[in-house]
Amino acid sequence: MAILDILHYPDKRLRTVAKPVEKVDDTIRKLVDDMFETMYTAPGIGLAATQVDVHLQVIVIDVSEDKNQPLCLINPKIIDEEGSESCDEGCLSVPDIYETVRRSEKVTIKALDQNGDEYTLQADEMLAVCIQHEMDHLKGKLFVDYLSPLKFQRIKKRMLKALREESRQAVS
Ligand code: NI
């Protein structure tokens, strides 16, 4: 397994729309394993392939406290959603920023697991939020897109400054 590099906002590659996986083969399973390792190491509760610059519809999630409930979503589709709730969200691609986002309270999804078998999952609470957040990544969308233009500009400025500092450190 390997730890993959996570793209940071405002990297334009985060805006790429992911393609469906045509066949769940060993290459995809290796990607899933690497994404789990990357997510657990970060640490985070979810990671979309888009964030590691692979533009396929693959997501890994584990919202459990003991990090023992890995969930792999390949080609996920929301088939039902209800209610709405606001929740504070963060993102491994937008470090140190936490903002409130409104999402559906419950979602039902259909997806493939790492064996290529289809399953249906009904999710609520943190898992529902996480699934919607990660599925947005596959569409090239980030949670900061939901914020007011003023808040969005402030965050963009902070992130650009952090990126400039990172690249200065890299050459010194
Ligand atoms: Ni994210």
Tab-separated table of N, CA and C and ligand atoms in Angstrom:
chain	number	residue	atom	x	y	z
A	1	MET	N	0.844	-1.203	0.000
A	1	MET	CA	0.000	0.000	0.000
A	1	MET	C	0.872	1.244	0.000
A	2	ALA	N	0.291	2.329	-0.405
A	2	ALA	CA	1.065	3.568	-0.490
A	2	ALA	C	0.203	4.740	-0.065
A	3	ILE	N	0.883	5.737	0.504
A	3	ILE	CA	0.165	6.964	0.848
A	3	ILE	C	0.238	7.900	-0.352
A	4	LEU	N	-0.913	8.362	-0.783
A	4	LEU	CA	-0.991	9.192	-1.984
A	4	LEU	C	-0.984	10.677	-1.604
A	5	ASP	N	-0.523	11.508	-2.526
A	5	ASP	CA	-0.542	12.957	-2.294
A	5	ASP	C	-1.963	13.482	-2.446
A	6	ILE	N	-2.366	14.320	-1.497
A	6	ILE	CA	-3.709	14.911	-1.552
A	6	ILE	C	-3.620	16.312	-2.143
A	7	LEU	N	-4.426	16.573	-3.161
A	7	LEU	CA	-4.460	17.904	-3.778
A	7	LEU	C	-5.101	18.900	-2.818
A	8	HIS	N	-4.567	20.120	-2.816
A	8	HIS	CA	-5.129	21.164	-1.969
A	8	HIS	C	-5.789	22.263	-2.784
A	9	TYR	N	-6.959	22.674	-2.320
A	9	TYR	CA	-7.645	23.838	-2.866
A	9	TYR	C	-6.680	25.028	-2.854
A	10	PRO	N	-6.610	25.883	-3.867
A	10	PRO	CA	-7.455	25.939	-5.061
A	10	PRO	C	-6.888	25.213	-6.285
A	11	ASP	N	-6.233	24.091	-6.123
A	11	ASP	CA	-5.725	23.319	-7.261
A	11	ASP	C	-6.872	23.013	-8.248
A	12	LYS	N	-6.673	23.390	-9.497
A	12	LYS	CA	-7.752	23.260	-10.500
A	12	LYS	C	-8.120	21.800	-10.781
A	13	ARG	N	-7.207	20.872	-10.503
A	13	ARG	CA	-7.509	19.456	-10.751
A	13	ARG	C	-8.651	18.954	-9.870
A	14	LEU	N	-8.888	19.667	-8.741
A	14	LEU	CA	-10.019	19.305	-7.868
A	14	LEU	C	-11.372	19.576	-8.545
A	15	ARG	N	-11.336	20.312	-9.670
A	15	ARG	CA	-12.570	20.655	-10.398
A	15	ARG	C	-12.896	19.643	-11.490
A	16	THR	N	-12.058	18.632	-11.650
A	16	THR	CA	-12.279	17.622	-12.689
A	16	THR	C	-13.473	16.740	-12.337
A	17	VAL	N	-14.317	16.461	-13.321
A	17	VAL	CA	-15.458	15.570	-13.098
A	17	VAL	C	-14.986	14.123	-13.318
A	18	ALA	N	-15.230	13.268	-12.317
A	18	ALA	CA	-14.742	11.889	-12.367
A	18	ALA	C	-15.593	11.013	-13.288
A	19	LYS	N	-14.931	10.063	-13.939
A	19	LYS	CA	-15.638	9.134	-14.833
A	19	LYS	C	-16.026	7.859	-14.062
A	20	PRO	N	-17.101	7.196	-14.509
A	20	PRO	CA	-17.467	5.935	-13.856
A	20	PRO	C	-16.373	4.881	-14.061
A	21	VAL	N	-16.229	3.993	-13.102
A	21	VAL	CA	-15.306	2.862	-13.229
A	21	VAL	C	-15.979	1.831	-14.127
A	22	GLU	N	-15.272	1.389	-15.177
A	22	GLU	CA	-15.889	0.426	-16.107
A	22	GLU	C	-15.806	-0.996	-15.576
A	23	LYS	N	-14.668	-1.308	-14.931
A	23	LYS	CA	-14.510	-2.662	-14.423
A	23	LYS	C	-13.753	-2.590	-13.091
A	24	VAL	N	-14.294	-3.220	-12.059
A	24	VAL	CA	-13.616	-3.236	-10.761
A	24	VAL	C	-12.564	-4.345	-10.802
A	25	ASP	N	-11.332	-3.976	-11.151
A	25	ASP	CA	-10.256	-4.959	-11.279
A	25	ASP	C	-9.176	-4.705	-10.216
A	26	ASP	N	-8.045	-5.376	-10.355
A	26	ASP	CA	-6.981	-5.245	-9.350
A	26	ASP	C	-6.423	-3.820	-9.270
A	27	THR	N	-6.392	-3.123	-10.407
A	27	THR	CA	-5.906	-1.737	-10.404
A	27	THR	C	-6.796	-0.871	-9.518
A	28	ILE	N	-8.111	-1.077	-9.631
A	28	ILE	CA	-9.068	-0.314	-8.812
A	28	ILE	C	-8.928	-0.722	-7.340
A	29	ARG	N	-8.778	-2.028	-7.100
A	29	ARG	CA	-8.632	-2.496	-5.706
A	29	ARG	C	-7.370	-1.930	-5.059
A	30	LYS	N	-6.307	-1.797	-5.851
A	30	LYS	CA	-5.062	-1.204	-5.339
A	30	LYS	C	-5.300	0.272	-5.002
A	31	LEU	N	-6.029	0.953	-5.903
A	31	LEU	CA	-6.359	2.359	-5.655
A	31	LEU	C	-7.161	2.493	-4.357
A	32	VAL	N	-8.157	1.605	-4.171
A	32	VAL	CA	-8.996	1.642	-2.973
A	32	VAL	C	-8.132	1.424	-1.715
A	33	ASP	N	-7.234	0.432	-1.764
A	33	ASP	CA	-6.340	0.163	-0.616
A	33	ASP	C	-5.487	1.393	-0.301
A	34	ASP	N	-4.906	1.984	-1.337
A	34	ASP	CA	-4.054	3.167	-1.143
A	34	ASP	C	-4.862	4.348	-0.602
A	35	MET	N	-6.095	4.479	-1.090
A	35	MET	CA	-6.937	5.583	-0.609
A	35	MET	C	-7.301	5.390	0.864
A	36	PHE	N	-7.577	4.131	1.267
A	36	PHE	CA	-7.852	3.875	2.689
A	36	PHE	C	-6.632	4.239	3.535
A	37	GLU	N	-5.451	3.810	3.089
A	37	GLU	CA	-4.257	4.098	3.873
A	37	GLU	C	-4.024	5.610	3.969
A	38	THR	N	-4.223	6.298	2.845
A	38	THR	CA	-4.043	7.754	2.810
A	38	THR	C	-5.034	8.445	3.748
A	39	MET	N	-6.291	7.984	3.712
A	39	MET	CA	-7.333	8.596	4.554
A	39	MET	C	-7.063	8.347	6.042
A	40	TYR	N	-6.725	7.099	6.402
A	40	TYR	CA	-6.478	6.784	7.817
A	40	TYR	C	-5.243	7.515	8.329
A	41	THR	N	-4.244	7.700	7.475
A	41	THR	CA	-3.007	8.354	7.896
A	41	THR	C	-3.205	9.856	8.085
A	42	ALA	N	-4.087	10.456	7.259
A	42	ALA	CA	-4.214	11.926	7.227
A	42	ALA	C	-4.379	12.587	8.610
A	43	PRO	N	-5.266	12.241	9.534
A	43	PRO	CA	-6.365	11.302	9.374
A	43	PRO	C	-7.635	12.008	8.922
A	44	GLY	N	-8.479	11.266	8.213
A	44	GLY	CA	-9.761	11.818	7.771
A	44	GLY	C	-10.827	10.753	7.829
A	45	ILE	N	-12.090	11.154	7.561
A	45	ILE	CA	-13.190	10.180	7.617
A	45	ILE	C	-13.690	9.820	6.218
A	46	GLY	N	-13.169	10.519	5.201
A	46	GLY	CA	-13.578	10.214	3.833
A	46	GLY	C	-12.574	10.757	2.843
A	47	LEU	N	-12.496	10.100	1.693
A	47	LEU	CA	-11.576	10.562	0.646
A	47	LEU	C	-12.145	10.151	-0.708
A	48	ALA	N	-12.140	11.084	-1.638
A	48	ALA	CA	-12.585	10.794	-3.000
A	48	ALA	C	-11.357	10.725	-3.907
A	49	ALA	N	-11.422	9.872	-4.928
A	49	ALA	CA	-10.275	9.681	-5.833
A	49	ALA	C	-9.818	11.010	-6.445
A	50	THR	N	-10.771	11.903	-6.706
A	50	THR	CA	-10.462	13.236	-7.235
A	50	THR	C	-9.372	13.917	-6.415
A	51	GLN	N	-9.423	13.732	-5.093
A	51	GLN	CA	-8.476	14.399	-4.195
A	51	GLN	C	-7.055	13.867	-4.311
A	52	VAL	N	-6.911	12.658	-4.890
A	52	VAL	CA	-5.566	12.112	-5.104
A	52	VAL	C	-5.254	12.098	-6.608
A	53	ASP	N	-5.983	12.964	-7.340
A	53	ASP	CA	-5.723	13.193	-8.762
A	53	ASP	C	-5.995	11.966	-9.635
A	54	VAL	N	-6.948	11.140	-9.201
A	54	VAL	CA	-7.410	10.027	-10.045
A	54	VAL	C	-8.883	10.329	-10.319
A	55	HIS	N	-9.224	10.496	-11.605
A	55	HIS	CA	-10.553	11.028	-11.889
A	55	HIS	C	-11.539	9.943	-12.286
A	56	LEU	N	-11.720	9.032	-11.306
A	56	LEU	CA	-12.668	7.923	-11.407
A	56	LEU	C	-13.594	7.990	-10.201
A	57	GLN	N	-14.829	7.442	-10.360
A	57	GLN	CA	-15.821	7.533	-9.279
A	57	GLN	C	-15.542	6.502	-8.185
A	58	VAL	N	-14.574	6.818	-7.354
A	58	VAL	CA	-14.193	5.942	-6.245
A	58	VAL	C	-14.103	6.774	-4.962
A	59	ILE	N	-14.724	6.270	-3.895
A	59	ILE	CA	-14.741	6.966	-2.604
A	59	ILE	C	-14.446	5.957	-1.494
A	60	VAL	N	-13.675	6.359	-0.512
A	60	VAL	CA	-13.534	5.537	0.696
A	60	VAL	C	-14.001	6.371	1.893
A	61	ILE	N	-14.643	5.705	2.840
A	61	ILE	CA	-15.211	6.375	4.010
A	61	ILE	C	-15.045	5.470	5.225
A	62	ASP	N	-14.777	6.064	6.369
A	62	ASP	CA	-14.907	5.349	7.639
A	62	ASP	C	-15.221	6.390	8.720
A	63	VAL	N	-16.483	6.450	9.131
A	63	VAL	CA	-16.877	7.453	10.124
A	63	VAL	C	-16.883	6.848	11.531
A	64	SER	N	-16.495	5.575	11.662
A	64	SER	CA	-16.529	4.932	12.984
A	64	SER	C	-15.414	5.479	13.873
A	65	GLU	N	-15.672	5.459	15.185
A	65	GLU	CA	-14.679	5.980	16.122
A	65	GLU	C	-13.420	5.118	16.145
A	66	ASP	N	-13.602	3.813	16.042
A	66	ASP	CA	-12.461	2.886	16.121
A	66	ASP	C	-11.812	2.614	14.774
A	67	LYS	N	-12.310	3.294	13.739
A	67	LYS	CA	-11.730	3.145	12.391
A	67	LYS	C	-11.697	1.683	11.960
A	68	ASN	N	-12.828	1.030	12.155
A	68	ASN	CA	-12.905	-0.380	11.770
A	68	ASN	C	-14.139	-0.677	10.919
A	69	GLN	N	-14.697	0.392	10.314
A	69	GLN	CA	-15.849	0.175	9.428
A	69	GLN	C	-15.598	0.796	8.059
A	70	PRO	N	-14.589	0.267	7.337
A	70	PRO	CA	-14.268	0.826	6.026
A	70	PRO	C	-15.405	0.609	5.030
A	71	LEU	N	-15.672	1.648	4.282
A	71	LEU	CA	-16.766	1.606	3.310
A	71	LEU	C	-16.207	2.093	1.970
A	72	CYS	N	-16.404	1.282	0.945
A	72	CYS	CA	-15.907	1.654	-0.385
A	72	CYS	C	-17.099	1.886	-1.304
A	73	LEU	N	-17.130	3.037	-1.957
A	73	LEU	CA	-18.228	3.377	-2.858
A	73	LEU	C	-17.662	3.586	-4.261
A	74	ILE	N	-18.003	2.687	-5.157
A	74	ILE	CA	-17.594	2.836	-6.550
A	74	ILE	C	-18.846	3.130	-7.379
A	75	ASN	N	-18.751	4.137	-8.246
A	75	ASN	CA	-19.891	4.587	-9.063
A	75	ASN	C	-21.146	4.835	-8.214
A	76	PRO	N	-21.049	5.568	-7.108
A	76	PRO	CA	-22.224	5.746	-6.237
A	76	PRO	C	-23.294	6.636	-6.881
A	77	LYS	N	-24.537	6.284	-6.583
A	77	LYS	CA	-25.673	7.105	-7.041
A	77	LYS	C	-26.632	7.285	-5.880
A	78	ILE	N	-27.098	8.522	-5.691
A	78	ILE	CA	-28.122	8.755	-4.669
A	78	ILE	C	-29.466	8.407	-5.275
A	79	ILE	N	-30.183	7.447	-4.657
A	79	ILE	CA	-31.473	7.059	-5.226
A	79	ILE	C	-32.638	7.615	-4.410
A	80	ASP	N	-32.329	8.099	-3.202
A	80	ASP	CA	-33.378	8.727	-2.408
A	80	ASP	C	-32.732	9.648	-1.373
A	81	GLU	N	-33.381	10.764	-1.094
A	81	GLU	CA	-32.867	11.643	-0.035
A	81	GLU	C	-34.029	12.330	0.636
A	82	GLU	N	-33.865	12.636	1.910
A	82	GLU	CA	-34.939	13.343	2.604
A	82	GLU	C	-34.392	14.227	3.716
A	83	GLY	N	-35.207	15.228	4.066
A	83	GLY	CA	-34.875	16.139	5.154
A	83	GLY	C	-33.705	17.040	4.821
A	84	SER	N	-33.374	17.903	5.755
A	84	SER	CA	-32.172	18.711	5.581
A	84	SER	C	-31.610	19.069	6.942
A	85	GLU	N	-30.299	19.195	6.998
A	85	GLU	CA	-29.661	19.545	8.267
A	85	GLU	C	-28.379	20.313	7.981
A	86	SER	N	-27.925	21.065	8.981
A	86	SER	CA	-26.684	21.816	8.846
A	86	SER	C	-25.635	21.169	9.717
A	87	CYS	N	-24.440	21.098	9.175
A	87	CYS	CA	-23.386	20.400	9.893
A	87	CYS	C	-22.055	21.095	9.590
A	88	ASP	N	-21.165	21.136	10.574
A	88	ASP	CA	-19.831	21.687	10.325
A	88	ASP	C	-19.004	20.683	9.543
A	89	GLU	N	-18.416	21.139	8.457
A	89	GLU	CA	-17.626	20.231	7.625
A	89	GLU	C	-16.205	20.729	7.458
A	90	GLY	N	-15.301	19.773	7.288
A	90	GLY	CA	-13.929	20.077	6.938
A	90	GLY	C	-13.569	19.196	5.757
A	91	CYS	N	-12.365	19.380	5.235
A	91	CYS	CA	-11.973	18.619	4.050
A	91	CYS	C	-10.453	18.510	3.991
A	92	LEU	N	-9.951	17.325	3.662
A	92	LEU	CA	-8.498	17.129	3.598
A	92	LEU	C	-7.869	17.993	2.500
A	93	SER	N	-8.681	18.438	1.543
A	93	SER	CA	-8.155	19.299	0.475
A	93	SER	C	-8.241	20.778	0.821
A	94	VAL	N	-8.914	21.091	1.935
A	94	VAL	CA	-9.028	22.481	2.388
A	94	VAL	C	-8.647	22.507	3.866
A	95	PRO	N	-7.372	22.290	4.179
A	95	PRO	CA	-6.964	22.082	5.582
A	95	PRO	C	-7.308	23.260	6.496
A	96	ASP	N	-7.666	22.930	7.716
A	96	ASP	CA	-7.897	23.902	8.787
A	96	ASP	C	-9.105	24.804	8.589
A	97	ILE	N	-9.956	24.492	7.623
A	97	ILE	CA	-11.158	25.301	7.427
A	97	ILE	C	-12.367	24.440	7.783
A	98	TYR	N	-13.223	24.964	8.657
A	98	TYR	CA	-14.445	24.261	9.027
A	98	TYR	C	-15.604	25.226	8.864
A	99	GLU	N	-16.600	24.837	8.086
A	99	GLU	CA	-17.736	25.715	7.840
A	99	GLU	C	-19.020	24.901	7.823
A	100	THR	N	-20.119	25.595	8.142
A	100	THR	CA	-21.420	24.923	8.178
A	100	THR	C	-22.005	24.811	6.775
A	101	VAL	N	-22.448	23.614	6.445
A	101	VAL	CA	-23.053	23.365	5.135
A	101	VAL	C	-24.402	22.675	5.352
A	102	ARG	N	-25.392	23.059	4.526
A	102	ARG	CA	-26.713	22.425	4.615
A	102	ARG	C	-26.789	21.277	3.603
A	103	ARG	N	-27.202	20.114	4.075
A	103	ARG	CA	-27.299	18.934	3.198
A	103	ARG	C	-28.554	18.152	3.534
A	104	SER	N	-28.834	17.119	2.725
A	104	SER	CA	-29.944	16.220	3.040
A	104	SER	C	-29.621	15.464	4.329
A	105	GLU	N	-30.668	15.208	5.107
A	105	GLU	CA	-30.467	14.555	6.399
A	105	GLU	C	-30.223	13.050	6.238
A	106	LYS	N	-30.949	12.469	5.276
A	106	LYS	CA	-30.796	11.024	5.024
A	106	LYS	C	-30.624	10.814	3.533
A	107	VAL	N	-29.762	9.889	3.183
A	107	VAL	CA	-29.630	9.522	1.766
A	107	VAL	C	-29.618	8.002	1.625
A	108	THR	N	-30.179	7.555	0.515
A	108	THR	CA	-30.051	6.142	0.157
A	108	THR	C	-29.227	6.103	-1.121
A	109	ILE	N	-28.182	5.278	-1.098
A	109	ILE	CA	-27.319	5.202	-2.280
A	109	ILE	C	-27.225	3.765	-2.779
A	110	LYS	N	-26.860	3.690	-4.059
A	110	LYS	CA	-26.498	2.419	-4.670
A	110	LYS	C	-25.050	2.587	-5.107
A	111	ALA	N	-24.218	1.575	-4.862
A	111	ALA	CA	-22.815	1.663	-5.271
A	111	ALA	C	-22.261	0.258	-5.443
A	112	LEU	N	-21.046	0.179	-5.963
A	112	LEU	CA	-20.350	-1.102	-6.046
A	112	LEU	C	-19.302	-1.128	-4.944
A	113	ASP	N	-19.037	-2.319	-4.393
A	113	ASP	CA	-17.945	-2.446	-3.425
A	113	ASP	C	-16.657	-2.843	-4.157
A	114	GLN	N	-15.572	-3.115	-3.399
A	114	GLN	CA	-14.287	-3.379	-4.069
A	114	GLN	C	-14.254	-4.717	-4.811
A	115	ASN	N	-15.333	-5.526	-4.634
A	115	ASN	CA	-15.427	-6.767	-5.420
A	115	ASN	C	-16.285	-6.579	-6.663
A	116	GLY	N	-16.812	-5.369	-6.820
A	116	GLY	CA	-17.655	-5.095	-7.979
A	116	GLY	C	-19.107	-5.484	-7.743
A	117	ASP	N	-19.442	-5.847	-6.495
A	117	ASP	CA	-20.828	-6.208	-6.174
A	117	ASP	C	-21.636	-4.962	-5.808
A	118	GLU	N	-22.857	-4.902	-6.330
A	118	GLU	CA	-23.705	-3.741	-6.052
A	118	GLU	C	-24.379	-3.877	-4.694
A	119	TYR	N	-24.460	-2.763	-3.981
A	119	TYR	CA	-25.188	-2.774	-2.710
A	119	TYR	C	-25.966	-1.469	-2.556
A	120	THR	N	-26.947	-1.520	-1.676
A	120	THR	CA	-27.754	-0.336	-1.363
A	120	THR	C	-27.509	-0.001	0.100
A	121	LEU	N	-27.386	1.279	0.384
A	121	LEU	CA	-27.095	1.696	1.747
A	121	LEU	C	-27.945	2.900	2.110
A	122	GLN	N	-28.575	2.819	3.294
A	122	GLN	CA	-29.334	3.953	3.793
A	122	GLN	C	-28.474	4.608	4.871
A	123	ALA	N	-28.227	5.898	4.740
A	123	ALA	CA	-27.325	6.557	5.682
A	123	ALA	C	-27.973	7.780	6.284
A	124	ASP	N	-27.627	8.036	7.563
A	124	ASP	CA	-28.048	9.298	8.172
A	124	ASP	C	-26.878	9.852	8.974
A	125	GLU	N	-27.130	10.939	9.690
A	125	GLU	CA	-26.121	11.598	10.525
A	125	GLU	C	-24.804	11.818	9.765
A	126	MET	N	-23.673	11.543	10.447
A	126	MET	CA	-22.378	11.900	9.872
A	126	MET	C	-22.092	11.147	8.573
A	127	LEU	N	-22.557	9.900	8.502
A	127	LEU	CA	-22.304	9.121	7.291
A	127	LEU	C	-23.007	9.742	6.076
A	128	ALA	N	-24.242	10.221	6.288
A	128	ALA	CA	-24.985	10.843	5.189
A	128	ALA	C	-24.262	12.106	4.709
A	129	VAL	N	-23.783	12.895	5.664
A	129	VAL	CA	-23.059	14.136	5.335
A	129	VAL	C	-21.791	13.792	4.557
A	130	CYS	N	-21.065	12.798	5.062
A	130	CYS	CA	-19.797	12.411	4.459
A	130	CYS	C	-19.996	11.906	3.022
A	131	ILE	N	-21.014	11.081	2.814
A	131	ILE	CA	-21.280	10.555	1.462
A	131	ILE	C	-21.559	11.708	0.501
A	132	GLN	N	-22.379	12.671	0.931
A	132	GLN	CA	-22.716	13.799	0.052
A	132	GLN	C	-21.489	14.660	-0.224
A	133	HIS	N	-20.662	14.864	0.796
A	133	HIS	CA	-19.430	15.645	0.652
A	133	HIS	C	-18.485	14.970	-0.363
A	134	GLU	N	-18.293	13.663	-0.213
A	134	GLU	CA	-17.365	12.946	-1.111
A	134	GLU	C	-17.925	12.848	-2.530
A	135	MET	N	-19.245	12.670	-2.647
A	135	MET	CA	-19.830	12.596	-3.992
A	135	MET	C	-19.705	13.936	-4.712
A	136	ASP	N	-19.736	15.020	-3.967
A	136	ASP	CA	-19.483	16.342	-4.557
A	136	ASP	C	-18.080	16.400	-5.165
A	137	HIS	N	-17.089	15.840	-4.460
A	137	HIS	CA	-15.714	15.833	-4.990
A	137	HIS	C	-15.678	15.210	-6.384
A	138	LEU	N	-16.447	14.129	-6.568
A	138	LEU	CA	-16.448	13.437	-7.865
A	138	LEU	C	-17.028	14.315	-8.971
A	139	LYS	N	-17.825	15.324	-8.557
A	139	LYS	CA	-18.394	16.260	-9.542
A	139	LYS	C	-17.529	17.504	-9.679
A	140	GLY	N	-16.394	17.522	-8.978
A	140	GLY	CA	-15.517	18.691	-9.033
A	140	GLY	C	-15.980	19.810	-8.125
A	141	LYS	N	-16.813	19.442	-7.164
A	141	LYS	CA	-17.382	20.454	-6.272
A	141	LYS	C	-16.780	20.338	-4.873
A	142	LEU	N	-16.571	21.493	-4.224
A	142	LEU	CA	-15.983	21.514	-2.878
A	142	LEU	C	-16.952	22.155	-1.895
A	143	PHE	N	-16.812	21.800	-0.609
A	143	PHE	CA	-17.779	22.314	0.370
A	143	PHE	C	-17.723	23.832	0.494
A	144	VAL	N	-16.570	24.425	0.172
A	144	VAL	CA	-16.485	25.887	0.265
A	144	VAL	C	-17.337	26.572	-0.815
A	145	ASP	N	-17.746	25.821	-1.855
A	145	ASP	CA	-18.605	26.386	-2.901
A	145	ASP	C	-19.975	26.782	-2.347
A	146	TYR	N	-20.353	26.197	-1.213
A	146	TYR	CA	-21.669	26.488	-0.635
A	146	TYR	C	-21.666	27.772	0.201
A	147	LEU	N	-20.487	28.337	0.456
A	147	LEU	CA	-20.410	29.494	1.346
A	147	LEU	C	-20.754	30.790	0.618
A	148	SER	N	-21.012	31.831	1.405
A	148	SER	CA	-21.306	33.134	0.814
A	148	SER	C	-20.056	33.627	0.094
A	149	PRO	N	-20.203	34.460	-0.966
A	149	PRO	CA	-19.041	34.931	-1.732
A	149	PRO	C	-17.970	35.577	-0.844
A	150	LEU	N	-18.405	36.297	0.183
A	150	LEU	CA	-17.449	36.983	1.057
A	150	LEU	C	-16.583	35.973	1.825
A	151	LYS	N	-17.248	34.996	2.428
A	151	LYS	CA	-16.526	33.950	3.177
A	151	LYS	C	-15.613	33.168	2.236
A	152	PHE	N	-16.115	32.892	1.054
A	152	PHE	CA	-15.386	32.129	0.046
A	152	PHE	C	-14.091	32.858	-0.328
A	153	GLN	N	-14.185	34.167	-0.557
A	153	GLN	CA	-13.001	34.960	-0.926
A	153	GLN	C	-11.966	34.953	0.190
A	154	ARG	N	-12.468	35.045	1.430
A	154	ARG	CA	-11.557	35.068	2.581
A	154	ARG	C	-10.770	33.761	2.666
A	155	ILE	N	-11.480	32.649	2.462
A	155	ILE	CA	-10.839	31.340	2.529
A	155	ILE	C	-9.858	31.168	1.380
A	156	LYS	N	-10.247	31.620	0.198
A	156	LYS	CA	-9.377	31.494	-0.982
A	156	LYS	C	-8.058	32.247	-0.742
A	157	LYS	N	-8.175	33.449	-0.173
A	157	LYS	CA	-6.973	34.256	0.119
A	157	LYS	C	-6.044	33.515	1.073
A	158	ARG	N	-6.670	32.942	2.147
A	158	ARG	CA	-5.870	32.218	3.146
A	158	ARG	C	-5.165	31.018	2.532
A	159	MET	N	-5.889	30.294	1.671
A	159	MET	CA	-5.323	29.087	1.068
A	159	MET	C	-4.208	29.439	0.084
A	160	LEU	N	-4.383	30.517	-0.682
A	160	LEU	CA	-3.345	30.929	-1.636
A	160	LEU	C	-2.078	31.338	-0.886
A	161	LYS	N	-2.286	32.030	0.249
A	161	LYS	CA	-1.148	32.456	1.062
A	161	LYS	C	-0.395	31.228	1.584
A	162	ALA	N	-1.147	30.236	2.064
A	162	ALA	CA	-0.534	29.012	2.576
A	162	ALA	C	0.245	28.290	1.475
A	163	LEU	N	-0.332	28.267	0.270
A	163	LEU	CA	0.341	27.614	-0.868
A	163	LEU	C	1.648	28.316	-1.203
A	164	ARG	N	1.620	29.666	-1.181
A	164	ARG	CA	2.831	30.446	-1.489
A	164	ARG	C	3.912	30.157	-0.457
A	165	GLU	N	3.481	30.044	0.818
A	165	GLU	CA	4.457	29.756	1.873
A	165	GLU	C	5.050	28.362	1.713
A	166	GLU	N	4.186	27.408	1.311
A	166	GLU	CA	4.654	26.035	1.066
A	166	GLU	C	5.713	26.017	-0.022
A	167	SER	N	5.466	26.743	-1.123
A	167	SER	CA	6.407	26.686	-2.246
A	167	SER	C	7.695	27.440	-1.899
A	168	ARG	N	7.588	28.472	-1.028
A	168	ARG	CA	8.805	29.179	-0.591
A	168	ARG	C	9.689	28.241	0.225
A	169	GLN	N	9.001	27.459	1.105
A	169	GLN	CA	9.758	26.526	1.940
A	169	GLN	C	10.420	25.451	1.080
A	170	ALA	N	9.735	25.078	0.010
A	170	ALA	CA	10.243	24.000	-0.834
A	170	ALA	C	11.553	24.390	-1.536
A	171	VAL	N	11.711	25.698	-1.809
A	171	VAL	CA	12.946	26.108	-2.522
A	171	VAL	C	14.037	26.552	-1.569
A	172	SER	N	13.691	26.798	-0.280
A	172	SER	CA	14.724	27.313	0.612
A	172	SER	C	15.485	26.200	1.321
B	1	NI	NI	-13.385	16.754	1.119
